[in-house]
Amino acid sequence: YLKSENWDEQRALNAYFSGGNANATPRSASGLKKIFEKYREDAKNSPETVGVEGTMQYLQDIGSDIEGLETLAVLEIVQAPAMGEMTLAGFVNGWSALNCDTLDKQRAHIQNLKQTLPSQPDTFSKIYTYTFQLAITGQQRAIPLEAAVAYWELLFTSPLSALKWSTPSSPFITWWIEFLNTVWKRSINKDIWGQTLKFAKLTLQDERLGFWSEESSWPSVIDEFVEWVKKEKRGEVAEQEASEEY
Amino acid sequence: MASGGPMGPMPAKDDVRATWKYIEPGVDKIMSGLRDGMDMGMYMALYTVIHNFCTAQKALGGSHFQANNSRGGAHLLGEDLYHLLIQYLRKHLQEIQKKSKEHSDEALLVYYIKQWQRFTTAGELNNHLFRYLNRHWVKRELDEGKKHIYDIYTLHLVRWKEDMFAATHQNVMNAVLKLVEKQRNGETIEQSHIKSVVDSFVSLGLDETDYQKNNLDVYKEYFERPFLAATAEYYKNESKQFLAENSVVDYMKKAEARLEEEKQRVPLYLLEEIMGPLMRECERVLIKDHSQALREEFQILLDNDKQEDLGRMYKLLARIPEGLDPLRTRFETHVRKAGLAAVEKVAQEGENVEPRTYVHALLDVHEKYQDLVNFAFNGESEFVRSLDNACREFVNRNKLCRSGSNKSPELLSKYTDTLMKKSNAKMTEEDDLENLLVQIMTIFKYIEDKDVFQKFYSRALAKRLVQTTSASDDAETSMISKLKEACGFEYTNKLQRMFQDIQTSKDMNISYKEHQHKMLEDEGVSERKGAIDATYQILGTGFWPLNPPTTPFTPPQQIVDTYNRFIFFYNQKHSGRKLTWLWHLCKGEMRMNCAKMPNSKVSPTLQVSTFQMAVLLLFNDSETVSYDEMVEATNLNKEWLDPNIAMFIKSRVLIAEPEGAKPNPGTVYKVNTAYRPKKLKTNLNISVQSVQKQEAEDTHKTIEEDRKLLLQSAIVRIMKSRKKMKHQQLVSETIQQVKNRFQPKVPDIKKCIDILLEKEYLERLEGEEIGYLA
């Protein structure tokens, strides 16, 4: 038994070392491992995984609202392989990089995040990008539309969001979701996910969408959205129709 | 030598004054009295004096030279003589110039030319006379690089230019220009006067660095310039006045004539050199300054098909830079409008336009304006391009194409089909058919959606081949090779394979016939009784635009033996090949023994599809057959069975009971023994309208699918070779690659890029770049 325990510990350590984290020390690693094990459901069959239940409990314990943006931040820190799932390696590497080897420190970190997130666009981008990983299930290449919409709503409207996608005259996120549900009606692949963030950022700089052109490399969904917004929401006549002759 | 003759004794050889005094009367004689003759003795005396003077100076100079005093009297004295001559010439020329004022116009010209000729002749003589001065003093001066020292002849020219020409040239030119104007007005003039003046002016062009050479400076400045100015002025006035009183068409004739006239004028009395500038000047005044008026006339000429006048306008405007550009634009617009109008006219006859009418409407417009380009515009490539642009526009975007640009290729392909079908063959001779195919290719060239033509054409070809309705193998081959030439091997690959399949099938049928004959003999069955005369076509899967039947089918027992025999034969030859029967394309003939032709004992023959055959054969076993029995026996589904029953009812081969009953379970049918067709053979195998429509729709649908695949493979091909490139560039290269098949829309290309991104064939890189993932 001891032997297997020792071996296990060794593996955990190896895992974070191979993760290339210079800040981690063996001592903090073993502390983190202990925390991780506390939430582990099935020590025997999957000793390096925490499942949904454990993860929920853990999030609650460190004061992270499961419905809140900070949860996505936490899952990004521990590089959760899927929604509500954590791995030992990810957990140890993620937290030791932030020097948070106790629950208290982690709780404090989350508190701090809640304060700073709205003003950190880079962290937001990182969380946004990682969310796609969380949202796909199994071998899928795309997120079902319903799930994508839920994540977008959280990401773009949360009070903690660094990119609240709407302006006083143009509620983009509302339009976007309406458009997706009524016109697009298809799942969301990685490219669309990534380009949507880029697009959202630009719309906030130029809400008249002057940056957009048919020739630029936007995916079709965004091209169609722009035309939809112009026609349905702003009543602009499409140029081509007006210039048709005969 | 010693003899002074009438001149008196020779002066001392170093006395300048005396020497000049001795020479002057001689020079004077040369200058003004040459016509009275110059006696040889006098000439010799003068020559000797000058010789003596110069050589004496030389000897003297030589001694000075020895005394190391190179600045000898030879210089000074040679110079004196030279200047004395200049003084003399000046005086002489001033006199001539003064007298010139007494003359004007043509008389002045006569005077000027006469004086000029006299003076230059004298100059030549003097040059000879003063040879020693030339050889020694002048030469030395020149060797030392002195400016404004000339040999004696050149000195004459210089003096003429300064003392005579400078004050006279203007009057002379005025006279010349008056003369030319007279000629332009149609009068006869003495052209040689002008020619002499030109020669004189040219002679006065002395090169400053080497006066042995002539340049054209004087001529250009004092002749060409005023001449061009006067020409411009003359034609400016004339053209303005002419246009005010005459039509543009007449003006073009006038201008053409004037330009030719001016061109002829040059070799008569002008310097060849003036041709370029003169023509430019005339073109400017006669054409360029009126190009606006000409161009406005262009539209009118086009509207009235004035080929000859259009040709004249082309030739005129071609002479000025960029003269034709506005014409090309107008021409293009005009042709496009003509094409659109022609289509509009055709379209008035309703939605279902006759393909022939449509194609000929397009062809007529093209032919008319191609003739015009060849005849009036010299077949010039830029006009050909304008014609092509216009045709491409109205072929692809006209009233009938409004619903979609697919209409033109569809109609063109249908028209081709009607030409290629047997029924048409009687009307069309082989040669004519070939010409018609060439015409089709003319329109084909302009079609943007060539893939649509391909789809419809291959369907029609498949039908012609399967139903053996093709009029001529030669025509089919010719058309395929034309398409191949236009679009490449890939475009016609399947068409060619289809054609091959049919040829192979023909051979196969021959050898099968032999085989069958032998086999039946072996079985002891008489051929007439046991076998149905059948032909088979083996069509390669994937090459033919044909689909397996969309209904299950149980073939009638009567043909089972026949086709099983063939399957056996085929499998022996090619084991392992799977045959799929395309029952819906099979057909046969049946004799209706229970009925007779009117007033005859012959029974009518029905041409039927195999499905129809299966239905009709049921009546051999029973007087009446119910709908359910038909379904059970044939296994056909409703979509196929019902229209065929309807065909029987309509042609009155079968009668429904109760009468007028719909094809539903419960309805019973019986053979109409009172069937009396008008013709011996009746074709019941007519595809139903709705099926045809369905086919067209299907074709359009497969086109959309094929286009997506074509775009995707083009994108992958490009990215595979480039590895990464800008999004926009990728889009435009994709367009380049597929545009000979169809004109892709940018959003469609982007959708294909989306798909490839999702499939992870491509990835998005920084800065609008796309990368290729192997």
PDB file of N, CA, C and O in Angstrom, chain A residues 189-212:
ATOM      1  N   ASN A 189     -18.401  25.970 -34.532  1.00  0.00           N
ATOM      2  CA  ASN A 189     -17.087  25.335 -34.530  1.00  0.00           C
ATOM      3  C   ASN A 189     -16.027  26.269 -33.931  1.00  0.00           C
ATOM      4  O   ASN A 189     -16.299  27.426 -33.617  1.00  0.00           O
ATOM      5  N   LYS A 190     -14.841  25.731 -33.836  1.00  0.00           N
ATOM      6  CA  LYS A 190     -13.774  26.464 -33.149  1.00  0.00           C
ATOM      7  C   LYS A 190     -13.457  27.785 -33.843  1.00  0.00           C
ATOM      8  O   LYS A 190     -13.201  28.799 -33.196  1.00  0.00           O
ATOM      9  N   ASP A 191     -13.487  27.739 -35.161  1.00  0.00           N
ATOM     10  CA  ASP A 191     -13.167  28.952 -35.900  1.00  0.00           C
ATOM     11  C   ASP A 191     -14.183  30.051 -35.620  1.00  0.00           C
ATOM     12  O   ASP A 191     -13.818  31.200 -35.366  1.00  0.00           O
ATOM     13  N   ILE A 192     -15.447  29.681 -35.649  1.00  0.00           N
ATOM     14  CA  ILE A 192     -16.486  30.680 -35.375  1.00  0.00           C
ATOM     15  C   ILE A 192     -16.321  31.222 -33.963  1.00  0.00           C
ATOM     16  O   ILE A 192     -16.403  32.427 -33.720  1.00  0.00           O
ATOM     17  N   TRP A 193     -16.049  30.309 -33.020  1.00  0.00           N
ATOM     18  CA  TRP A 193     -15.877  30.725 -31.626  1.00  0.00           C
ATOM     19  C   TRP A 193     -14.771  31.769 -31.511  1.00  0.00           C
ATOM     20  O   TRP A 193     -14.964  32.840 -30.952  1.00  0.00           O
ATOM     21  N   GLY A 194     -13.641  31.459 -32.093  1.00  0.00           N
ATOM     22  CA  GLY A 194     -12.499  32.375 -31.999  1.00  0.00           C
ATOM     23  C   GLY A 194     -12.755  33.694 -32.714  1.00  0.00           C
ATOM     24  O   GLY A 194     -12.473  34.774 -32.178  1.00  0.00           O
ATOM     25  N   GLN A 195     -13.328  33.614 -33.912  1.00  0.00           N
ATOM     26  CA  GLN A 195     -13.543  34.830 -34.688  1.00  0.00           C
ATOM     27  C   GLN A 195     -14.616  35.725 -34.072  1.00  0.00           C
ATOM     28  O   GLN A 195     -14.602  36.932 -34.266  1.00  0.00           O
ATOM     29  N   THR A 196     -15.527  35.111 -33.337  1.00  0.00           N
ATOM     30  CA  THR A 196     -16.574  35.917 -32.708  1.00  0.00           C
ATOM     31  C   THR A 196     -15.983  36.884 -31.693  1.00  0.00           C
ATOM     32  O   THR A 196     -16.388  38.043 -31.607  1.00  0.00           O
ATOM     33  N   LEU A 197     -14.974  36.425 -30.941  1.00  0.00           N
ATOM     34  CA  LEU A 197     -14.337  37.320 -29.964  1.00  0.00           C
ATOM     35  C   LEU A 197     -13.675  38.490 -30.687  1.00  0.00           C
ATOM     36  O   LEU A 197     -13.849  39.657 -30.309  1.00  0.00           O
ATOM     37  N   LYS A 198     -12.957  38.161 -31.748  1.00  0.00           N
ATOM     38  CA  LYS A 198     -12.265  39.198 -32.513  1.00  0.00           C
ATOM     39  C   LYS A 198     -13.279  40.205 -33.057  1.00  0.00           C
ATOM     40  O   LYS A 198     -13.096  41.425 -32.983  1.00  0.00           O
ATOM     41  N   PHE A 199     -14.377  39.645 -33.581  1.00  0.00           N
ATOM     42  CA  PHE A 199     -15.433  40.481 -34.148  1.00  0.00           C
ATOM     43  C   PHE A 199     -16.058  41.374 -33.074  1.00  0.00           C
ATOM     44  O   PHE A 199     -16.249  42.580 -33.277  1.00  0.00           O
ATOM     45  N   ALA A 200     -16.325  40.766 -31.910  1.00  0.00           N
ATOM     46  CA  ALA A 200     -16.954  41.520 -30.832  1.00  0.00           C
ATOM     47  C   ALA A 200     -16.081  42.702 -30.421  1.00  0.00           C
ATOM     48  O   ALA A 200     -16.564  43.825 -30.248  1.00  0.00           O
ATOM     49  N   LYS A 201     -14.793  42.452 -30.308  1.00  0.00           N
ATOM     50  CA  LYS A 201     -13.876  43.532 -29.923  1.00  0.00           C
ATOM     51  C   LYS A 201     -13.967  44.683 -30.911  1.00  0.00           C
ATOM     52  O   LYS A 201     -14.035  45.854 -30.547  1.00  0.00           O
ATOM     53  N   LEU A 202     -13.972  44.359 -32.204  1.00  0.00           N
ATOM     54  CA  LEU A 202     -14.001  45.401 -33.230  1.00  0.00           C
ATOM     55  C   LEU A 202     -15.325  46.147 -33.241  1.00  0.00           C
ATOM     56  O   LEU A 202     -15.365  47.347 -33.481  1.00  0.00           O
ATOM     57  N   THR A 203     -16.424  45.433 -32.967  1.00  0.00           N
ATOM     58  CA  THR A 203     -17.722  46.120 -32.979  1.00  0.00           C
ATOM     59  C   THR A 203     -17.787  47.170 -31.879  1.00  0.00           C
ATOM     60  O   THR A 203     -18.467  48.174 -32.015  1.00  0.00           O
ATOM     61  N   LEU A 204     -17.057  46.917 -30.786  1.00  0.00           N
ATOM     62  CA  LEU A 204     -17.098  47.897 -29.704  1.00  0.00           C
ATOM     63  C   LEU A 204     -16.272  49.127 -30.054  1.00  0.00           C
ATOM     64  O   LEU A 204     -16.515  50.224 -29.557  1.00  0.00           O
ATOM     65  N   GLN A 205     -15.288  48.926 -30.949  1.00  0.00           N
ATOM     66  CA  GLN A 205     -14.514  50.097 -31.388  1.00  0.00           C
ATOM     67  C   GLN A 205     -15.255  50.870 -32.463  1.00  0.00           C
ATOM     68  O   GLN A 205     -15.073  52.067 -32.626  1.00  0.00           O
ATOM     69  N   ASP A 206     -16.056  50.135 -33.256  1.00  0.00           N
ATOM     70  CA  ASP A 206     -16.743  50.770 -34.380  1.00  0.00           C
ATOM     71  C   ASP A 206     -18.100  50.112 -34.531  1.00  0.00           C
ATOM     72  O   ASP A 206     -18.264  49.151 -35.273  1.00  0.00           O
ATOM     73  N   GLU A 207     -19.070  50.647 -33.851  1.00  0.00           N
ATOM     74  CA  GLU A 207     -20.346  49.940 -33.827  1.00  0.00           C
ATOM     75  C   GLU A 207     -21.110  50.086 -35.136  1.00  0.00           C
ATOM     76  O   GLU A 207     -22.056  49.371 -35.396  1.00  0.00           O
ATOM     77  N   ARG A 208     -20.655  50.981 -36.038  1.00  0.00           N
ATOM     78  CA  ARG A 208     -21.298  51.064 -37.353  1.00  0.00           C
ATOM     79  C   ARG A 208     -20.773  49.973 -38.290  1.00  0.00           C
ATOM     80  O   ARG A 208     -21.162  49.887 -39.447  1.00  0.00           O
ATOM     81  N   LEU A 209     -19.859  49.178 -37.793  1.00  0.00           N
ATOM     82  CA  LEU A 209     -19.315  48.023 -38.528  1.00  0.00           C
ATOM     83  C   LEU A 209     -18.533  48.423 -39.771  1.00  0.00           C
ATOM     84  O   LEU A 209     -18.457  47.679 -40.749  1.00  0.00           O
ATOM     85  N   GLY A 210     -17.955  49.608 -39.743  1.00  0.00           N
ATOM     86  CA  GLY A 210     -17.185  50.067 -40.890  1.00  0.00           C
ATOM     87  C   GLY A 210     -15.960  49.215 -41.171  1.00  0.00           C
ATOM     88  O   GLY A 210     -15.426  49.218 -42.274  1.00  0.00           O
ATOM     89  N   PHE A 211     -15.512  48.479 -40.169  1.00  0.00           N
ATOM     90  CA  PHE A 211     -14.315  47.647 -40.350  1.00  0.00           C
ATOM     91  C   PHE A 211     -14.606  46.423 -41.193  1.00  0.00           C
ATOM     92  O   PHE A 211     -13.723  45.786 -41.723  1.00  0.00           O
ATOM     93  N   TRP A 212     -15.904  46.102 -41.307  1.00  0.00           N
ATOM     94  CA  TRP A 212     -16.269  44.866 -42.014  1.00  0.00           C
ATOM     95  C   TRP A 212     -16.324  45.078 -43.524  1.00  0.00           C
ATOM     96  O   TRP A 212     -16.738  46.121 -44.000  1.00  0.00           O
TER      97      TRP A 212
END
